[in-house]
Coordinates of C-alpha atoms in Angstrom, one line a residue:
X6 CA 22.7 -174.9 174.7
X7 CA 21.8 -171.0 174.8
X8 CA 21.5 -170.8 171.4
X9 CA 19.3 -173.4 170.9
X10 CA 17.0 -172.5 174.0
X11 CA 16.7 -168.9 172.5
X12 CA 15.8 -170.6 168.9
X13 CA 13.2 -172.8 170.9
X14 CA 11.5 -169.6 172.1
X15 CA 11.7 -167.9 169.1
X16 CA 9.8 -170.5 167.6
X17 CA 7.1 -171.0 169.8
X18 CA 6.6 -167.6 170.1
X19 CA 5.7 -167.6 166.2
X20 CA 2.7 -170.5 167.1
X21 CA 1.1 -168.8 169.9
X22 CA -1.3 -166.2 168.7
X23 CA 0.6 -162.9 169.3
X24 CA -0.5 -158.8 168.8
X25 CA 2.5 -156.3 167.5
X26 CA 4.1 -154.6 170.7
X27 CA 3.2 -151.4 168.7
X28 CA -0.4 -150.7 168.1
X29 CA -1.4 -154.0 169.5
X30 CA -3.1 -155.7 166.2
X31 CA -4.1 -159.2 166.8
X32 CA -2.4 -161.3 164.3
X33 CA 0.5 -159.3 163.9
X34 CA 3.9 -160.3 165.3
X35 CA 5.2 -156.6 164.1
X36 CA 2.9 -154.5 161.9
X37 CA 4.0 -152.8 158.8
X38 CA 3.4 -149.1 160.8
X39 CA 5.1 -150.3 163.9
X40 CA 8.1 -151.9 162.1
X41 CA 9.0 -148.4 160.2
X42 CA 9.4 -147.0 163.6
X43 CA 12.7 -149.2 164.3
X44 CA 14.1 -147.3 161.5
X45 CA 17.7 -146.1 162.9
X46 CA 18.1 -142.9 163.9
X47 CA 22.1 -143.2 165.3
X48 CA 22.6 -140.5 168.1
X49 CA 25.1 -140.1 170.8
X50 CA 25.4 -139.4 174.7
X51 CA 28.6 -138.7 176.5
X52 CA 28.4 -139.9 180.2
X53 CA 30.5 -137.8 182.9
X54 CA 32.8 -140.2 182.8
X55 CA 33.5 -139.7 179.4
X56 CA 32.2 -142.6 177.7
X57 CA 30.4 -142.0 174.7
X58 CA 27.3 -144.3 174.3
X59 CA 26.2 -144.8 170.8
X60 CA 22.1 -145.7 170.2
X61 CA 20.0 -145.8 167.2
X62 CA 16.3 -145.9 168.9
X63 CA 14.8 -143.5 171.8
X64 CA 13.1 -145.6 174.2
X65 CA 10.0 -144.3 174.2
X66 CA 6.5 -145.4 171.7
X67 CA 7.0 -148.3 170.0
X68 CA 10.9 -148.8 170.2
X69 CA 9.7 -149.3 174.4
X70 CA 7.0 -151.5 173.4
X71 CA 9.2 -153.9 171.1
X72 CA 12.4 -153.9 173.7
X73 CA 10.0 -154.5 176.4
X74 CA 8.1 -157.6 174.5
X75 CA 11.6 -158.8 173.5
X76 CA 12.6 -159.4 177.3
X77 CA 9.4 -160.9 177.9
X78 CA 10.2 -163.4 175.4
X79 CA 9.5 -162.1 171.6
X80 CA 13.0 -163.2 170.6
X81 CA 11.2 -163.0 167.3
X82 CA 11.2 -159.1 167.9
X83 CA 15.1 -159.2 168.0
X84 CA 15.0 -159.4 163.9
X85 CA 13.3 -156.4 163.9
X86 CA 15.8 -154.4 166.2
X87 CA 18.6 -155.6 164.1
X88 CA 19.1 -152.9 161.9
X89 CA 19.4 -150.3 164.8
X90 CA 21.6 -152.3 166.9
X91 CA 24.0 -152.8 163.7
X92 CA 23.9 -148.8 163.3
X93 CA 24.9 -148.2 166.9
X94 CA 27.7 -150.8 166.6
X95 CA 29.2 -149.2 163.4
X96 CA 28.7 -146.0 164.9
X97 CA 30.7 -147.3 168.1
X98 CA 33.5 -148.6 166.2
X99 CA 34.0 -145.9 164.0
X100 CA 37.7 -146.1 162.1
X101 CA 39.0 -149.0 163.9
X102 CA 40.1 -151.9 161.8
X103 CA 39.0 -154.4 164.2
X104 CA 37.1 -154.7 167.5
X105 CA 35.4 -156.9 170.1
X106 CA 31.8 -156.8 171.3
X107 CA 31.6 -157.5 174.9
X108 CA 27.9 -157.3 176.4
X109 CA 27.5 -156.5 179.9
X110 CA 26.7 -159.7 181.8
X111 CA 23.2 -161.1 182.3
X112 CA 21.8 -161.5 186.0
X113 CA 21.5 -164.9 187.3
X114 CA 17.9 -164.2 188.1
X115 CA 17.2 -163.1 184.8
X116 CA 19.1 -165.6 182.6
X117 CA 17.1 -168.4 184.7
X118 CA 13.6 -166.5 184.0
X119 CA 14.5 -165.8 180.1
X120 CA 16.9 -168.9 178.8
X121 CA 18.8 -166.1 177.0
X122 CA 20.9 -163.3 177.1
X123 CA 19.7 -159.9 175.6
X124 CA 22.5 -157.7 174.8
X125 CA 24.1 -161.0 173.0
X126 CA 20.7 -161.9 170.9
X127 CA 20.7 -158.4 170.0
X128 CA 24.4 -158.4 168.7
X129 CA 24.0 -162.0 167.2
X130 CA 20.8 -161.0 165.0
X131 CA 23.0 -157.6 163.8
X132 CA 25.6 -160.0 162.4
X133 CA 28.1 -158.7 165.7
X134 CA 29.8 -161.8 167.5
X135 CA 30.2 -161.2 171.2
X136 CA 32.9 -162.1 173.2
X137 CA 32.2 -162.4 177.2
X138 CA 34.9 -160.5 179.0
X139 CA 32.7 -159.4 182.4
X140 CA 31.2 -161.1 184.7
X141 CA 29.3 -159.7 187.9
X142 CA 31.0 -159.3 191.2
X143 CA 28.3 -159.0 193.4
X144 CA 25.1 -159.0 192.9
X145 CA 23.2 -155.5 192.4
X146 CA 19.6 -153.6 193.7
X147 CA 17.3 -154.1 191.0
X148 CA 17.7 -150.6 189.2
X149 CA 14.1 -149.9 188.0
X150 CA 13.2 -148.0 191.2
X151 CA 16.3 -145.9 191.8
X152 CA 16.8 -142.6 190.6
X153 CA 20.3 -141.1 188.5
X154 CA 23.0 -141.3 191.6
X155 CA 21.5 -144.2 193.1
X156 CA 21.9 -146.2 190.3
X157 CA 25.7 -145.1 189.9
X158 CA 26.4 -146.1 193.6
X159 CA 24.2 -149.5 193.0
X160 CA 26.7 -150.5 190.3
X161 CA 29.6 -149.3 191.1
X162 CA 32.2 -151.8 191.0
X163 CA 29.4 -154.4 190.6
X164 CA 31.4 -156.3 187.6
X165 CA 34.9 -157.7 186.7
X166 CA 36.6 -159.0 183.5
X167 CA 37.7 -162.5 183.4
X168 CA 41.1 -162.4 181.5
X169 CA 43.7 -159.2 181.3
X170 CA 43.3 -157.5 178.3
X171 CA 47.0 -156.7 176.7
X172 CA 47.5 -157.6 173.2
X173 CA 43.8 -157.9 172.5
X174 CA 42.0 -155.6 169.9
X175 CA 40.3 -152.5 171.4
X176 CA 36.4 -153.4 173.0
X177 CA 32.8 -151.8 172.3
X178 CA 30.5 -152.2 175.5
X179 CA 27.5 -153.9 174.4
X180 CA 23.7 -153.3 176.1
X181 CA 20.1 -153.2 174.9
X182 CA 19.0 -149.8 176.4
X183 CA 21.1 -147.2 177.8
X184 CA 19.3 -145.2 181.1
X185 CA 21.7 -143.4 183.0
X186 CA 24.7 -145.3 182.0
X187 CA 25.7 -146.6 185.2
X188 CA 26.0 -150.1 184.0
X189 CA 27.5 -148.9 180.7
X190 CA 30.5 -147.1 182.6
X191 CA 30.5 -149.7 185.5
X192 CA 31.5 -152.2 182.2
X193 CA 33.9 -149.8 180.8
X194 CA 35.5 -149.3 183.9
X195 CA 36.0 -153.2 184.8
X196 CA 37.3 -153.4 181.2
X197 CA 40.2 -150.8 181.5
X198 CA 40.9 -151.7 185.0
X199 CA 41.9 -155.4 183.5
X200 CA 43.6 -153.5 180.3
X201 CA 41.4 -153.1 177.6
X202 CA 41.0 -150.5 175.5
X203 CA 37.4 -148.9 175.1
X204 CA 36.2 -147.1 172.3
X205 CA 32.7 -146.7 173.9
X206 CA 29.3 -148.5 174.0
X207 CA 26.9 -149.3 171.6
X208 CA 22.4 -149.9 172.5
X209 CA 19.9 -150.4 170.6
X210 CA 18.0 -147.6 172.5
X211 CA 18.3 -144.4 174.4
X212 CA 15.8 -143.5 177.4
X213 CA 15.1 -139.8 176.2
X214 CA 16.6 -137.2 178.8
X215 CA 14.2 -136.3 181.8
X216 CA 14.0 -134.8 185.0
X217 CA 13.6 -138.1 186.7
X218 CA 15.4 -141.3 185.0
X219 CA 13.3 -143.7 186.7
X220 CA 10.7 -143.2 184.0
X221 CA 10.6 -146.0 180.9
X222 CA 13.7 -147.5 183.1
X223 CA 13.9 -151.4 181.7
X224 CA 17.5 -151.8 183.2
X225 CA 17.8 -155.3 184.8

């Protein structure tokens, strides 16, 4: 039924009268101007744990705007992000011959407020089928309002894969927006604890580097 929910809102939101989450032109459901800002630009950030996170957007101007509107319920908007997330999945797989795409799991709280998952719609709309592996132990603080080590300690053994992993093909950590990485290496961490091989994480966007990571935080 997800599916079908998300294609429900996707079509509504094309009926209501909508503005582009760039510039905010009435009318416009993404301006020309605004769109040629999703252009990919791949980059990469090794986390202290070693993981390598690949992105193809800095969350910041209208990349923000779009991500934001798109978990707000412009599923519309996830079109538009498509082409990044594909570049930060090839980018993530490099020279394997196969992988699988496992996104981090959704919060109850925000699966019941949205009817969909992001990471997945992200994936799906970049032609990347998605397999769910994790699922959350506990549930965690909400991370907007914590700063770099809080948020490690907040998630910190906060998820846990559903099946072992042996024989299966090596995994790519799926998310929309990488922060501090905490629930990036929390996922790749429940991954190889149950077996699986990681080859690193793929988002659509990067918050840029600051002195304080709570700033442009959208982390659920």
């Amino acid at each position: 039924m997800e599916p079908v929910r998300a294609s429900l809102v996707e079509a509504a939101s094309l009926l209501l009268p909508v503005a582009c989450p760039g510039c905010g032109e009435l009318g416009e459901p993404l301006c020309r101007a605004c769109g040629s800002a999703l252009a990919p630009a791949p980059a990469a950030r090794t986390l202290r744990s070693g993981l390598v996170v690949h992105s193809a957007l800095r969350f910041e101007g209208v990349p923000a705007g779009v991500l934001r509107e798109l978990k707000r319920g412009r599923t519309d908007l996830a079109r538009a992000l498509a082409p990044a997330m594909r570049a930060a999945l090839s980018a993530a797989v490099r020279d394997a011959e196969r992988a699988v795409f496992v996104p981090v799991p959704t919060t109850r709280r925000s699966m019941r407020s949205r009817g969909y998952r992001v990471p997945e719609l992200l994936a799906r709309r970049a032609g990347a089928p998605t397999v769910r592996l994790l699922r959350p132990a506990f549930a965690v603080s909400d991370q907007r309002a914590l700063g770099r080590d809080e948020r490690i300690r907040n998630a910190e053994g906060s998820m846990r894969a559903i099946r072992a992993g042996q024989g299966v093909a090596p995994v790519v950590v799926v998310d929309d927006v990488v922060t501090t990485g905490a629930t990036c290496d929390e996922a790749a961490r429940a991954l190889r604890a149950a077996g699986y091989e990681v080859l690193g994480a793929a988002v659509a966007a990067a918050t840029p580097r600051r002195a304080d990571p709570r700033a442009e935080s959208t982390t659920e």
